[in-house]
Short mmCIF file of C-alpha atoms in Angstrom, two decimals:
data_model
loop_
_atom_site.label_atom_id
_atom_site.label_comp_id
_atom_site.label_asym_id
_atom_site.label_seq_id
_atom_site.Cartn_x
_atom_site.Cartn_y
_atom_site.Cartn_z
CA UNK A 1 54.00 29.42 5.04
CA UNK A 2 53.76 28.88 1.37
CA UNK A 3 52.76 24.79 2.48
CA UNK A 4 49.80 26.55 4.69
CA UNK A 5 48.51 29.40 1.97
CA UNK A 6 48.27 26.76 -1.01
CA UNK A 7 46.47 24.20 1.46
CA UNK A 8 44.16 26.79 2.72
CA UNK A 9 43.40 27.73 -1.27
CA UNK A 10 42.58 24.31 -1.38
CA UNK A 11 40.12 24.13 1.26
CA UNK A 12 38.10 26.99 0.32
CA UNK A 13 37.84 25.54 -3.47
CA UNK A 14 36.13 22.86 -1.70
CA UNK A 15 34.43 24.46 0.74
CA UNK A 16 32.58 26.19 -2.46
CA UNK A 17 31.30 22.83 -3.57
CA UNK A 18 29.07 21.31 -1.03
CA UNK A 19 28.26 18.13 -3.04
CA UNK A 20 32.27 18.07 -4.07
CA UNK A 21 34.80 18.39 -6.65
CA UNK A 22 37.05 15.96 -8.38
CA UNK A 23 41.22 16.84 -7.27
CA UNK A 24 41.59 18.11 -10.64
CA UNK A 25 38.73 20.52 -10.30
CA UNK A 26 40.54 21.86 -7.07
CA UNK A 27 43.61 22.03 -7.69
CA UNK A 28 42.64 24.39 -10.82
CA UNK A 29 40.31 26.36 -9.00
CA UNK A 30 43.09 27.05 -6.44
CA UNK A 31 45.75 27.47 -9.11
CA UNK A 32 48.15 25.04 -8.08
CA UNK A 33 49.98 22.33 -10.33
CA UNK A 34 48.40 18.68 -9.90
CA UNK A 35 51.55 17.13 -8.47
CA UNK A 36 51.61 20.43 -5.27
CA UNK A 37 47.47 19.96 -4.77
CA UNK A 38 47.48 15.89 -5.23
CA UNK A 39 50.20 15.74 -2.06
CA UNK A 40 48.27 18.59 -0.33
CA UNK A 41 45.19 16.84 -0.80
CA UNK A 42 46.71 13.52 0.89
CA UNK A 43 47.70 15.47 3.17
CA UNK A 44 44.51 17.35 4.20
CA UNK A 45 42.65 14.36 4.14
CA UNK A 46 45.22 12.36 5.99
CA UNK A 47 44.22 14.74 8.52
CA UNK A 48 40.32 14.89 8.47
CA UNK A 49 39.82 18.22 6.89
CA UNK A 50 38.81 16.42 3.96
CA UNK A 51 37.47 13.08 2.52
CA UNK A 52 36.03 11.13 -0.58
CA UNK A 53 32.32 10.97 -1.25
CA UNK A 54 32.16 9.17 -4.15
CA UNK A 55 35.48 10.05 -5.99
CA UNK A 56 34.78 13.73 -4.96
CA UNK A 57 36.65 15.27 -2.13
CA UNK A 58 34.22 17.33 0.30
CA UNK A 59 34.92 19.07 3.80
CA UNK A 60 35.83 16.51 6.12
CA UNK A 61 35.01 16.85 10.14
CA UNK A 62 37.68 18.73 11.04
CA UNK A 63 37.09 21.46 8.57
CA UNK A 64 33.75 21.74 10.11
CA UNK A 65 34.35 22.16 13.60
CA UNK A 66 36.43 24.91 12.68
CA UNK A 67 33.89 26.16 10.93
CA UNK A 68 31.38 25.93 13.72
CA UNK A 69 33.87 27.04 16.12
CA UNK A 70 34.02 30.56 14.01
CA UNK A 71 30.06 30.68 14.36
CA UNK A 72 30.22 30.65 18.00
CA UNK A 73 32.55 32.89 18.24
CA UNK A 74 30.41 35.38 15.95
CA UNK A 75 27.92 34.40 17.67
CA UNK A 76 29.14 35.07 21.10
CA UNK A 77 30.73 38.58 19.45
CA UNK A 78 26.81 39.83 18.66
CA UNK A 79 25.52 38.76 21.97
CA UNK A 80 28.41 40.87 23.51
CA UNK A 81 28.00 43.97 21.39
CA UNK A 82 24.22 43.72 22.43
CA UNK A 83 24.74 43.51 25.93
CA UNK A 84 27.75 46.30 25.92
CA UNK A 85 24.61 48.45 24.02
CA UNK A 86 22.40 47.95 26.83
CA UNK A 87 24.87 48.24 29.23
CA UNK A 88 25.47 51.83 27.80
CA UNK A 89 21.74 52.83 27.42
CA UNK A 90 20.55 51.43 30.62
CA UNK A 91 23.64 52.47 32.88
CA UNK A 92 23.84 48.72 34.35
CA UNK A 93 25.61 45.88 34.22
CA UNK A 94 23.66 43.38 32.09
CA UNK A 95 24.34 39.56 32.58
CA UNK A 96 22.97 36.65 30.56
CA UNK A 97 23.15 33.27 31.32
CA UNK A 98 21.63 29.95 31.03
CA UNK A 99 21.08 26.58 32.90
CA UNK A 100 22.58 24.01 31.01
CA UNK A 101 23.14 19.94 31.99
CA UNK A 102 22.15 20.76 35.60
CA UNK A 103 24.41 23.96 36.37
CA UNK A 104 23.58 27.56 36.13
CA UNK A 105 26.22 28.90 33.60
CA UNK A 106 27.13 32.91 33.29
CA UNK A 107 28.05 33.35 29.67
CA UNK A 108 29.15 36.73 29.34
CA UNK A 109 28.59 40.04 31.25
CA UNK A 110 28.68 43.50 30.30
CA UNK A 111 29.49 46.12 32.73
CA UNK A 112 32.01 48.83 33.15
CA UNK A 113 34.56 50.56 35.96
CA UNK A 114 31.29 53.58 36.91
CA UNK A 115 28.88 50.55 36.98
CA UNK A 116 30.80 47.57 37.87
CA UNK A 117 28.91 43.84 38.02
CA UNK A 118 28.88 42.08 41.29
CA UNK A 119 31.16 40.40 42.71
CA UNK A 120 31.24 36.55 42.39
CA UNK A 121 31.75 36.23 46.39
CA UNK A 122 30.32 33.35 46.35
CA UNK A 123 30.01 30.62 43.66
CA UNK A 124 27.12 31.73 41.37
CA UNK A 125 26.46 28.10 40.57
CA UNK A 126 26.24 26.97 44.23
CA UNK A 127 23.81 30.59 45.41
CA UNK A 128 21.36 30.19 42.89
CA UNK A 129 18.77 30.45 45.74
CA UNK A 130 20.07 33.90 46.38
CA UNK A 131 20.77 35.88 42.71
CA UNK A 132 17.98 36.86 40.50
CA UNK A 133 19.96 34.97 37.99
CA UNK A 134 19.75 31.76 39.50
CA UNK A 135 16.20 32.56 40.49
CA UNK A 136 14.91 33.39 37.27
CA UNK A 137 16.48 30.14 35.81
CA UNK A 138 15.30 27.86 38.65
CA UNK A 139 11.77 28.84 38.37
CA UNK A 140 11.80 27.64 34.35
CA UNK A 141 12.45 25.07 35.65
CA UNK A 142 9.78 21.69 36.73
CA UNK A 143 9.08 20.67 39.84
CA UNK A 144 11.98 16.97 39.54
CA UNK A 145 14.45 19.86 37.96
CA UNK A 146 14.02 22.00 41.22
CA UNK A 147 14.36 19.32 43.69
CA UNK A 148 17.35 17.72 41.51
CA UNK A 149 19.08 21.19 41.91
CA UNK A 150 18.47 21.78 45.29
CA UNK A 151 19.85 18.08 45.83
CA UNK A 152 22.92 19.24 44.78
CA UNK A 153 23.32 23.06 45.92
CA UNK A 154 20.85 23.11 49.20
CA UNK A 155 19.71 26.59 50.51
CA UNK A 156 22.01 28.39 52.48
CA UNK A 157 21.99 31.78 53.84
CA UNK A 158 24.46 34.11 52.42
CA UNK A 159 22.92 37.32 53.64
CA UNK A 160 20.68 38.34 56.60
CA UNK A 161 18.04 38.51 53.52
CA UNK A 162 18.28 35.33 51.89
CA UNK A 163 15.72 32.56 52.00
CA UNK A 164 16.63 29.73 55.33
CA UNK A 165 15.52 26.85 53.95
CA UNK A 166 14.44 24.74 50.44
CA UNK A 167 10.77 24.86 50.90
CA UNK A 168 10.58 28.69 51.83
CA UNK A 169 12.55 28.86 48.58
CA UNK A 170 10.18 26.48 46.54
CA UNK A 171 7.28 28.47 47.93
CA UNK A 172 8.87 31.44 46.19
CA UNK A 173 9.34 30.21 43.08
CA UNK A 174 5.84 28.58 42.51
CA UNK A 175 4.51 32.19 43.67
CA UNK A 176 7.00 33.93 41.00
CA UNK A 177 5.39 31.73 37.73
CA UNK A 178 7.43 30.18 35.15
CA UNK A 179 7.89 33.13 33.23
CA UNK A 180 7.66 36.10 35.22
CA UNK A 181 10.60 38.65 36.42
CA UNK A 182 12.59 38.25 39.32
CA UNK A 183 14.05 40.76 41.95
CA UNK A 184 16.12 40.29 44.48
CA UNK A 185 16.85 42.29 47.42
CA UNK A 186 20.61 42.15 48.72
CA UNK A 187 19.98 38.16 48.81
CA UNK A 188 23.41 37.68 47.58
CA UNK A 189 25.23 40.49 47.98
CA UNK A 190 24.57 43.52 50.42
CA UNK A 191 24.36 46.97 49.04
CA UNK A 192 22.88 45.74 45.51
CA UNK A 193 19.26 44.93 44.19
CA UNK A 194 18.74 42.53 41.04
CA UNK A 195 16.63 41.56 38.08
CA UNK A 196 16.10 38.67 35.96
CA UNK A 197 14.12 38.17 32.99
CA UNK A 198 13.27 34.44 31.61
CA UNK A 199 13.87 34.03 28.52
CA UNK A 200 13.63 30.08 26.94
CA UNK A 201 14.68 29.13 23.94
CA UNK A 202 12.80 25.50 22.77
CA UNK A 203 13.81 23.31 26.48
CA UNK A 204 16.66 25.81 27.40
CA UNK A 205 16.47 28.35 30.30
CA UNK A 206 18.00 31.61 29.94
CA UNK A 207 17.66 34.72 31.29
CA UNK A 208 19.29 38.73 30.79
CA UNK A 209 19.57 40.39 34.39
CA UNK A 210 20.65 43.56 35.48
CA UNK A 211 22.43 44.49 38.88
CA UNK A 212 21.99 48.10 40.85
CA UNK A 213 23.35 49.46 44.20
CA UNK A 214 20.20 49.23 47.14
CA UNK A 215 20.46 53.21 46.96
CA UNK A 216 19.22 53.44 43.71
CA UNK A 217 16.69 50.65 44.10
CA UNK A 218 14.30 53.26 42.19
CA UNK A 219 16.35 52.74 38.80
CA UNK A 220 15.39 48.97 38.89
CA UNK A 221 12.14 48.68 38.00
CA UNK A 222 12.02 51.04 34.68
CA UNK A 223 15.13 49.43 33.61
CA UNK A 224 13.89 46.00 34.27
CA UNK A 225 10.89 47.33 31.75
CA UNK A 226 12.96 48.68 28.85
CA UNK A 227 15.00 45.76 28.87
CA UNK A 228 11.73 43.26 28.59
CA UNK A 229 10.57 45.71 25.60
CA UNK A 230 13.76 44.66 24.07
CA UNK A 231 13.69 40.76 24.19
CA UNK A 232 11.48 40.34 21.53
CA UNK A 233 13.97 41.82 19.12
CA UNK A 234 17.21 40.38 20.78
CA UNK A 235 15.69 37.10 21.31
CA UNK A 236 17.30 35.83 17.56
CA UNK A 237 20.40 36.51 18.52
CA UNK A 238 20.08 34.86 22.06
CA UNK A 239 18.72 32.35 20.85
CA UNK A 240 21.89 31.09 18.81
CA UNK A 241 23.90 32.18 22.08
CA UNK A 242 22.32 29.73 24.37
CA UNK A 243 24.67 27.58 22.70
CA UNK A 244 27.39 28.75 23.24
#
């Protein structure tokens, strides 16, 4: 333990030099004896979480992956506190995900035992003809994107109310617009009513949906509203998320 402490000293001495320190410089700053912080220093560079820049020792790669490791995991900590806060103003389950390499990806969810999310009946990444979700993210998307997807995933029916076949579905989603809402109607799962709004981030699609049972098909439509009054503000914070 005593090994792990003085190393760690060692790495935030030179983690507070970004062009670099000489050993000597380090060692002192961490106030360790040269012969402890000269081994240590092997040691840590040995390992990749540091390396010589011109007789200076600086963070090495492995230093920074766990330092970008810890900002995705504060960044995926602020995208769940602000979907647990809309979760509790709105009284639905929010979702947000994203279409990344070719697959429609659910980050994160927020949703609770009185208003639970859907169930994922049916893979979300093979149904994206039937969820707003996948909806919302297909129609960001171009015209060789679409076709590439529905390549892969071709239209199926999952409910009595989905779409029947790819060009009925294309149809749709030139009619929705690139950046417009989406609802869906017990598409993908009977009982419950969606919406998705698009939200892209340089060439990502994205999108923040929320989920209601068919009875209270009412609620939808004002909290589809207040939650596209929020993106504007939110949007830094997704932003960073997408890549997650």
């Amino acid at each position: 333990m005593g090994s792990v402490q003085r190393a760690m000293r060692l790495l935030e001495a030179a983690a507070s030099h970004p062009g670099g320190a000489p050993a000597k410089q380090l060692a002192r700053e961490a106030g360790l004896a040269l012969p402890t912080a000269y081994h240590l220093l092997r040691t840590l560079t040995y390992e990749g979480y540091l390396r010589r820049r011109k007789g200076l020792l600086v963070l090495g790669e492995a230093a920074e992956r766990l330092g970008a490791g810890g900002a995705r995991q504060k960044q995926r900590g602020t995208l769940d506190d602000t979907l647990a806060h809309w979760h509790e103003a709105i009284g639905a389950p929010i979702y947000f995900a994203v279409y990344r390499e070719g697959e429609i990806e659910l980050v994160t969810v927020a949703d609770s035992p009185g208003n639970p999310a859907v169930e994922e009946w049916a893979d979300f990444r093979e149904t994206g003809h039937a969820h707003a979700i996948g909806q919302c993210l297909l129609s960001q998307l171009d015209a060789e994107a679409r076709r590439d997807h529905l390549e892969r995933y071709p239209v199926q029916s999952i409910t009595r109310y989905s779409v029947r076949d790819d060009r009925t579905f294309l149809r749709r989603l030139d009619a929705v617009g690139r950046m417009r809402p989406v609802v869906e109607r017990q598409e993908y799962a009977l009982g419950t009513v969606c919406a998705a709004v698009p939200i892209t981030v340089g060439d990502i699609a994205a999108t923040m949906a929320i989920s209601v049972p068919s009875h209270q098909a009412d609620r939808l439509l004002p909290a589809v509203q207040a939650l596209q009054r929020e993106i504007g503000k939110l949007l830094g914070t997704l932003g960073f998320s997408i890549s997650i």
